[in-house]
Amino acid sequence: MTTYVVTGGAGFIGSNFVRLTLESRPQVAMVDIDLLTYAGNLENLADVPRDRHTFIRADITDPEAMRRAIPEGADLLINFAAETHVDRSILGPLAFVRTNVLGTQVLLDVAREKGVKRFIQISTDEVYGSLEPDEPPFTEDWPLDPSSPYAASKTSADLLVLASHHTYGQNVGITRCSNNYGPYQFPEKLIPLMISNAMEDKPLPVYGDGRQVRDWIFTDDHSRAILAVAENGQPGEVYNIGARSERYNIDVVREILRQLGKPESLIQFVTDRPGHDRRYAMDPTRLSTELGWHPAVDFEEGLGRTILWYQQHVDWWQRVRDGSYREFYDKWYGNR
Ligand code: NAD
Ligand code: DAU
């Protein structure tokens, strides 16, 4: 058996990654460490095979807990755990510094102590800051210029990961991905918020003029790219991930309304996010040429699949909205 440790595996991208990896890698057993903050939800993992998935509730900023949780000599440690919502980072940056910066350093140190063979940091396009409309997409050597407290904390973590490689020769890799969408995304993020609000005929709050650009990728395409980098990427390298799928926010919102057959009168333009980045776009050439990765799902198809998932899983997002998803831990894992 090969052992992959993931952190943050009860969140949106982490849980999709765990499912896809266990399906596609029958020789892999996973240890999944997650604190179950408001963003962690064990319902996201209800269908994964229990015999190859060990869940441990713990905080990545706690070195002793990490020493207990991370197995000696594990093949990979993939760090998804983070505070991730930009709006929350504007209201309270400290939690972001704690988990995203301190937590990453704790994991790097314990991974070295435990002889973990390779460390993968899941990072973001937001470390590069905002692009002008006529600029080319970000390459890996684009200057780091984060805007929000969230982006600054993720940038700090990236620098600590690279410092560990440079100083200790630790085998690390960094993936920087654009905006993900798909099943199990917490309905505070643009696409699931708009889908769930539209389904309930509630207003759809579009920040500012809605002409900000995000570069969208279906989360399974992100997971496949992470596997490629984790299993075959060069030590000490950064790989950008993106599906070359830039869209204005307002166009994404209109497409959701169109697919759901709901009226555009639900759109409500609201006060803009402070310091709102205007445009992100990723150039994934290194990943495609070195590791042969290409996205498989185009945006319209992926959005359709995502909308269908939210239509078929109303109970999931209703439980997130009313808070009852928090009881799931005790029901499923409390008495094992
Ligand atoms: P998420 O908010 O859905 O999940 C984060 C998970 O981390 C949750 O399960 C939470 O319980 C866990 N967590 C938080 N603090 C923790 C702590 N101190 N100890 C242990 N676990 C903790 O996030 P996501 O959208 O799935 O993002 C996962 C990773 O991917 C993050 O590192 C994020 O920066 C990165 N990323 C996200 C996107 C995106 O579009 N969502 C794009 C690029 C990169
Ligand atoms: O780019 C990658 C990043 O994408 C990840 O690193 C972050 O973890 C993830 O949260 C996401 O950040 P964004 O700020 O781009 O995502 P969010 O879904 O919050 O917003 C997407 C765009 O939609 C952004 O321009 C803000 C806008 N927006 C968002 C919300 C929640 C609205 O117009 N209205 C809203 O209600």
mmCIF file of C-alpha atoms and ligand atoms in Angstrom, residues 12-13 82-87 96 122-127 148 150-151 154 176-180 185-194 197 204-216 248-250 252-253 268-273 276-280 282, ligand 2:
data_model
loop_
_atom_site.group_PDB
_atom_site.id
_atom_site.type_symbol
_atom_site.label_atom_id
_atom_site.label_comp_id
_atom_site.label_asym_id
_atom_site.label_seq_id
_atom_site.Cartn_x
_atom_site.Cartn_y
_atom_site.Cartn_z
ATOM 1 C CA PHE A 12 -14.689 21.203 -1.177
ATOM 2 C CA ILE A 13 -11.572 20.470 -3.257
ATOM 3 C CA ALA A 82 -6.749 26.507 4.731
ATOM 4 C CA GLU A 83 -9.082 29.345 5.455
ATOM 5 C CA THR A 84 -10.240 30.046 1.906
ATOM 6 C CA HIS A 85 -12.907 32.731 1.605
ATOM 7 C CA VAL A 86 -11.595 36.167 0.585
ATOM 8 C CA ASP A 87 -14.551 38.049 2.136
ATOM 9 C CA PHE A 96 -5.917 33.128 7.853
ATOM 10 C CA ILE A 122 -2.140 23.560 -2.757
ATOM 11 C CA SER A 123 -1.893 27.219 -3.645
ATOM 12 C CA THR A 124 -3.817 29.691 -5.761
ATOM 13 C CA ASP A 125 -3.605 32.096 -8.706
ATOM 14 C CA GLU A 126 -4.363 34.895 -6.215
ATOM 15 C CA VAL A 127 -0.674 35.003 -5.183
ATOM 16 C CA SER A 148 -6.229 40.388 0.029
ATOM 17 C CA TYR A 150 -6.234 35.568 2.128
ATOM 18 C CA ALA A 151 -3.937 35.915 -0.886
ATOM 19 C CA LYS A 154 -1.239 31.881 0.774
ATOM 20 C CA ARG A 176 -1.342 27.235 -8.097
ATOM 21 C CA CYS A 177 -4.849 26.847 -9.446
ATOM 22 C CA SER A 178 -7.544 29.195 -10.689
ATOM 23 C CA ASN A 179 -11.172 29.327 -9.440
ATOM 24 C CA ASN A 180 -12.699 25.879 -8.901
ATOM 25 C CA GLN A 185 -18.640 23.632 -2.791
ATOM 26 C CA PHE A 186 -19.701 25.605 0.277
ATOM 27 C CA PRO A 187 -22.506 27.983 -0.743
ATOM 28 C CA GLU A 188 -20.630 31.133 0.268
ATOM 29 C CA LYS A 189 -18.601 31.025 -2.998
ATOM 30 C CA LEU A 190 -19.948 32.638 -6.182
ATOM 31 C CA ILE A 191 -21.251 29.656 -8.180
ATOM 32 C CA PRO A 192 -22.956 27.586 -5.415
ATOM 33 C CA LEU A 193 -24.324 30.763 -3.788
ATOM 34 C CA MET A 194 -25.910 31.873 -7.052
ATOM 35 C CA ASN A 197 -30.217 31.452 -4.200
ATOM 36 C CA LEU A 204 -28.270 37.123 -6.486
ATOM 37 C CA PRO A 205 -25.743 39.621 -5.033
ATOM 38 C CA VAL A 206 -23.253 40.662 -7.739
ATOM 39 C CA TYR A 207 -20.348 42.765 -6.424
ATOM 40 C CA GLY A 208 -19.649 46.133 -8.129
ATOM 41 C CA ASP A 209 -20.253 46.124 -11.876
ATOM 42 C CA GLY A 210 -19.898 42.325 -12.222
ATOM 43 C CA ARG A 211 -17.162 42.831 -14.841
ATOM 44 C CA GLN A 212 -14.430 41.100 -12.814
ATOM 45 C CA VAL A 213 -12.916 38.120 -14.609
ATOM 46 C CA ARG A 214 -12.242 34.711 -13.073
ATOM 47 C CA ASP A 215 -10.694 31.704 -14.852
ATOM 48 C CA TRP A 216 -12.860 28.655 -14.040
ATOM 49 C CA TYR A 248 -16.990 37.874 -16.444
ATOM 50 C CA ASN A 249 -18.808 37.240 -13.166
ATOM 51 C CA ILE A 250 -22.010 38.704 -14.573
ATOM 52 C CA VAL A 252 -21.476 33.329 -15.102
ATOM 53 C CA VAL A 253 -24.491 34.511 -13.110
ATOM 54 C CA GLN A 268 -28.954 42.556 -7.481
ATOM 55 C CA PHE A 269 -25.819 44.697 -7.892
ATOM 56 C CA VAL A 270 -24.344 45.321 -4.417
ATOM 57 C CA THR A 271 -21.376 47.216 -2.910
ATOM 58 C CA ASP A 272 -18.063 45.950 -4.251
ATOM 59 C CA ARG A 273 -15.584 43.837 -2.233
ATOM 60 C CA HIS A 276 -11.416 43.481 -5.350
ATOM 61 C CA ASP A 277 -8.988 41.927 -7.887
ATOM 62 C CA ARG A 278 -10.214 42.662 -11.401
ATOM 63 C CA ARG A 279 -8.916 39.691 -13.356
ATOM 64 C CA TYR A 280 -7.150 36.337 -12.896
ATOM 65 C CA MET A 282 -3.624 31.104 -15.649
HETATM 66 O O1 DAU B 2 -8.780 32.226 -7.665
HETATM 67 C C1 DAU B 2 -8.723 31.165 -6.767
HETATM 68 C C2 DAU B 2 -9.497 31.542 -5.536
HETATM 69 O O2 DAU B 2 -10.875 31.487 -5.896
HETATM 70 C C3 DAU B 2 -9.240 30.625 -4.347
HETATM 71 O O3 DAU B 2 -7.892 30.724 -3.985
HETATM 72 C C4 DAU B 2 -10.155 31.020 -3.163
HETATM 73 O O4 DAU B 2 -9.978 30.133 -2.085
HETATM 74 C C5 DAU B 2 -11.590 30.972 -3.631
HETATM 75 O O5 DAU B 2 -12.440 31.408 -2.592
HETATM 76 C C6 DAU B 2 -11.780 31.829 -4.877
HETATM 77 O O6 DAU B 2 -11.658 33.242 -4.563
HETATM 78 P P1 DAU B 2 -12.617 34.332 -5.244
HETATM 79 O O7 DAU B 2 -12.677 35.520 -4.388
HETATM 80 O O8 DAU B 2 -12.281 34.516 -6.683
HETATM 81 O O9 DAU B 2 -14.008 33.494 -5.190
HETATM 82 P P2 DAU B 2 -15.515 33.904 -4.783
HETATM 83 O O10 DAU B 2 -16.371 32.739 -5.145
HETATM 84 O O11 DAU B 2 -15.599 34.453 -3.416
HETATM 85 O O12 DAU B 2 -15.795 35.087 -5.807
HETATM 86 C C7 DAU B 2 -15.676 34.899 -7.222
HETATM 87 C C8 DAU B 2 -15.966 36.232 -7.871
HETATM 88 O O13 DAU B 2 -17.359 36.551 -7.669
HETATM 89 C C9 DAU B 2 -15.206 37.387 -7.265
HETATM 90 O O14 DAU B 2 -14.876 38.327 -8.282
HETATM 91 C C10 DAU B 2 -16.190 38.020 -6.283
HETATM 92 C C11 DAU B 2 -17.529 37.776 -6.947
HETATM 93 N N1 DAU B 2 -18.671 37.579 -6.026
HETATM 94 C C12 DAU B 2 -18.545 36.662 -5.020
HETATM 95 C C13 DAU B 2 -19.580 36.435 -4.130
HETATM 96 C C14 DAU B 2 -19.446 35.451 -3.008
HETATM 97 C C15 DAU B 2 -19.854 38.279 -6.217
HETATM 98 O O15 DAU B 2 -19.979 39.092 -7.172
HETATM 99 N N2 DAU B 2 -20.885 38.059 -5.351
HETATM 100 C C16 DAU B 2 -20.810 37.177 -4.302
HETATM 101 O O16 DAU B 2 -21.787 37.043 -3.525
#
